[in-house]
Amino acid sequence: MDLYEHQARQLFEEYGILVPRAEVTDSAKEARACAERLGGRVVVKAQVKTGGRGKAGGVKLAADPAAAELTARQILGMDIKGHTVGAVMLAQPVEIDSEFYVSYVLDRTQGRFVAIASAEGGMDIEEVAAIRPEAVVRVPIDPFEGVPRQKAAEIAAAAGLPDAAADTLAALWNVLIREDALLVEVNPLVRTARGEILALDGKVTLDDNARFRQARWDARDETQDRERGGLEAAAAAKGLNYVKLDGEVGVIGNGAGLVMSTLDVVAGCGARPADFLDIGGGASAQIMADGLSVILSDPSVTAVFVNVFGGITACDAVADGIVRALDSVRLTKPLVVRLDGNNAARGRAILDERAHPLVEQATTMDGAARRAAELAHAA
Ligand code: GDP
Ligand code: MN
């Protein structure tokens, strides 16, 4: 889960990293009041969970509170790489002397975090790394040692950052470890005209596996499409592996690989999958009912395709699950079921016997996908 810049800023502040004074609001009128409290001149910054806001026109200087209101009005509602701006942060402007880049990222091949630092901050770091790889320093971090001041000073020196930036590097490591983050990035970290080191931007990605320990952050992306957020939150609350997609065929399968293939096959039949839902190995009546209820509550779904290959989970158990789910969930859209593998014949017989008018069976994955696409388009 990514944090918003203003949330990252708040964390940085708690760990002793200097940040500009700032306020957040979702209203242009309020923005004027914020600007007044912050001294008049402010930087107005779009709060979206994506980078490159500056280039997209989502970071603008406003000379006074009236200009801040006007600028906030322009930025609020703006689309930045598919994210609608729902809030702006107003920050006291900083006179920049130089811009640096610092981050800790998890390097899965090395099995440890690496510090990445560059004296050429402010720009897209991938771009810097591509054009001048020698300007970007990567230092693996020993997980037992962490980043004490000495290590931080080494990283800063290797990247050509001022020694004062080592304090930020050490504090940033504490943010990473204590907040269960997988990534912390500051771009730009700046030296001001007065010689202070300040984090002007922040990106923090928390480890979702540690969410139970980091309950203070709301997992929702408020700027994301509400419908998507609602469905995904409902599915998450039920412990389902569900991702909302943009199509009309609801997809349920067992195993991530099979579900992904199913998405491809549905797309190959000229339809668009409405979701990714992996019911995993269990496929109990409860999971089936939960999954169906989430998918049926998605107004863009016009047909549902349940694709199960019985392995350890036998098809008759899945069929039982579907039949019992049909008792608790009112089926309102056609359901195409393809059962194959372990105990497929018994599973199919169970569904035949239930003879629900909206449930159809198909014997092959391709045939089932074609039928689901047909039904989805007929609706
Ligand atoms: P990003 O484009 O999404 O990475 O957003 P940033 O927060 O990094 O802002 C983009 C750029 O705006 C930064 O790299 C800075 O150069 C500039 N910027 C942001 N805040 C200030 C500020 O207070 N003063 C000045 N002079 N520039 C700023
Ligand atoms: Mn930035």
mmCIF file of N, CA, C and O and ligand atoms in Angstrom, residues 5 45 50-54 59 99 101 122-124 185-189 200-203, ligand 2:
data_model
loop_
_atom_site.group_PDB
_atom_site.id
_atom_site.type_symbol
_atom_site.label_atom_id
_atom_site.label_comp_id
_atom_site.label_asym_id
_atom_site.label_seq_id
_atom_site.Cartn_x
_atom_site.Cartn_y
_atom_site.Cartn_z
ATOM 1 N N GLU A 5 1.665 11.602 -0.356
ATOM 2 C CA GLU A 5 2.804 12.442 0.011
ATOM 3 C C GLU A 5 2.607 13.068 1.396
ATOM 4 O O GLU A 5 3.524 13.089 2.215
ATOM 5 N N LYS A 45 0.184 21.298 -4.178
ATOM 6 C CA LYS A 45 0.612 19.994 -4.698
ATOM 7 C C LYS A 45 -0.528 18.974 -4.720
ATOM 8 O O LYS A 45 -1.158 18.703 -3.700
ATOM 9 N N THR A 50 0.850 8.661 -7.349
ATOM 10 C CA THR A 50 1.685 8.425 -8.520
ATOM 11 C C THR A 50 2.710 9.542 -8.593
ATOM 12 O O THR A 50 2.500 10.622 -8.042
ATOM 13 N N GLY A 51 3.834 9.272 -9.247
ATOM 14 C CA GLY A 51 4.895 10.277 -9.346
ATOM 15 C C GLY A 51 4.698 11.143 -10.588
ATOM 16 O O GLY A 51 3.688 11.047 -11.284
ATOM 17 N N GLY A 52 5.654 11.999 -10.837
ATOM 18 C CA GLY A 52 5.595 12.848 -12.028
ATOM 19 C C GLY A 52 4.487 13.881 -11.978
ATOM 20 O O GLY A 52 3.997 14.335 -13.003
ATOM 21 N N ARG A 53 4.107 14.281 -10.760
ATOM 22 C CA ARG A 53 3.037 15.276 -10.639
ATOM 23 C C ARG A 53 3.484 16.622 -11.164
ATOM 24 O O ARG A 53 2.698 17.359 -11.763
ATOM 25 N N GLY A 54 4.767 16.938 -10.917
ATOM 26 C CA GLY A 54 5.304 18.221 -11.374
ATOM 27 C C GLY A 54 5.121 18.384 -12.875
ATOM 28 O O GLY A 54 4.540 19.365 -13.340
ATOM 29 N N VAL A 59 1.945 20.371 -9.540
ATOM 30 C CA VAL A 59 2.723 21.067 -8.502
ATOM 31 C C VAL A 59 2.936 22.500 -8.987
ATOM 32 O O VAL A 59 3.610 22.718 -9.984
ATOM 33 N N GLU A 99 19.333 19.760 -5.291
ATOM 34 C CA GLU A 99 18.358 18.688 -5.146
ATOM 35 C C GLU A 99 19.060 17.331 -5.207
ATOM 36 O O GLU A 99 19.873 17.094 -6.097
ATOM 37 N N TYR A 101 18.665 12.823 -4.487
ATOM 38 C CA TYR A 101 17.742 11.685 -4.475
ATOM 39 C C TYR A 101 18.218 10.692 -3.429
ATOM 40 O O TYR A 101 19.408 10.325 -3.404
ATOM 41 N N GLY A 122 15.599 15.425 -8.045
ATOM 42 C CA GLY A 122 14.573 16.270 -8.669
ATOM 43 C C GLY A 122 14.020 15.659 -9.932
ATOM 44 O O GLY A 122 12.839 15.738 -10.189
ATOM 45 N N MET A 123 14.906 15.017 -10.717
ATOM 46 C CA MET A 123 14.441 14.393 -11.957
ATOM 47 C C MET A 123 14.030 12.948 -11.694
ATOM 48 O O MET A 123 14.219 12.409 -10.618
ATOM 49 N N ASP A 124 13.515 12.349 -12.735
ATOM 50 C CA ASP A 124 13.184 10.938 -12.717
ATOM 51 C C ASP A 124 14.486 10.141 -12.535
ATOM 52 O O ASP A 124 15.394 10.234 -13.354
ATOM 53 N N GLU A 185 11.233 6.782 -0.311
ATOM 54 C CA GLU A 185 11.966 7.545 -1.318
ATOM 55 C C GLU A 185 11.760 9.027 -1.086
ATOM 56 O O GLU A 185 10.638 9.460 -0.819
ATOM 57 N N VAL A 186 12.835 9.785 -1.184
ATOM 58 C CA VAL A 186 12.741 11.236 -1.097
ATOM 59 C C VAL A 186 13.371 11.822 -2.356
ATOM 60 O O VAL A 186 14.576 11.674 -2.586
ATOM 61 N N ASN A 187 12.539 12.436 -3.191
ATOM 62 C CA ASN A 187 13.025 13.023 -4.430
ATOM 63 C C ASN A 187 12.184 14.244 -4.782
ATOM 64 O O ASN A 187 11.060 14.087 -5.258
ATOM 65 N N PRO A 188 12.651 15.421 -4.511
ATOM 66 C CA PRO A 188 14.020 15.709 -4.093
ATOM 67 C C PRO A 188 14.166 15.854 -2.571
ATOM 68 O O PRO A 188 13.265 16.313 -1.891
ATOM 69 N N LEU A 189 15.369 15.434 -2.116
ATOM 70 C CA LEU A 189 15.858 15.873 -0.812
ATOM 71 C C LEU A 189 16.657 17.123 -1.176
ATOM 72 O O LEU A 189 17.452 17.069 -2.111
ATOM 73 N N LEU A 200 11.488 17.391 0.351
ATOM 74 C CA LEU A 200 10.441 18.159 -0.343
ATOM 75 C C LEU A 200 9.356 17.270 -0.925
ATOM 76 O O LEU A 200 8.330 17.738 -1.367
ATOM 77 N N ASP A 201 9.627 15.988 -1.015
ATOM 78 C CA ASP A 201 8.640 15.058 -1.564
ATOM 79 C C ASP A 201 8.877 13.733 -0.847
ATOM 80 O O ASP A 201 9.970 13.508 -0.324
ATOM 81 N N GLY A 202 7.871 12.877 -0.794
ATOM 82 C CA GLY A 202 8.073 11.604 -0.120
ATOM 83 C C GLY A 202 7.195 10.527 -0.678
ATOM 84 O O GLY A 202 6.019 10.754 -0.973
ATOM 85 N N LYS A 203 7.787 9.367 -0.867
ATOM 86 C CA LYS A 203 6.987 8.214 -1.262
ATOM 87 C C LYS A 203 7.279 7.086 -0.279
ATOM 88 O O LYS A 203 8.437 6.755 -0.025
HETATM 89 MN MN MN B 2 9.282 14.076 -6.550
#
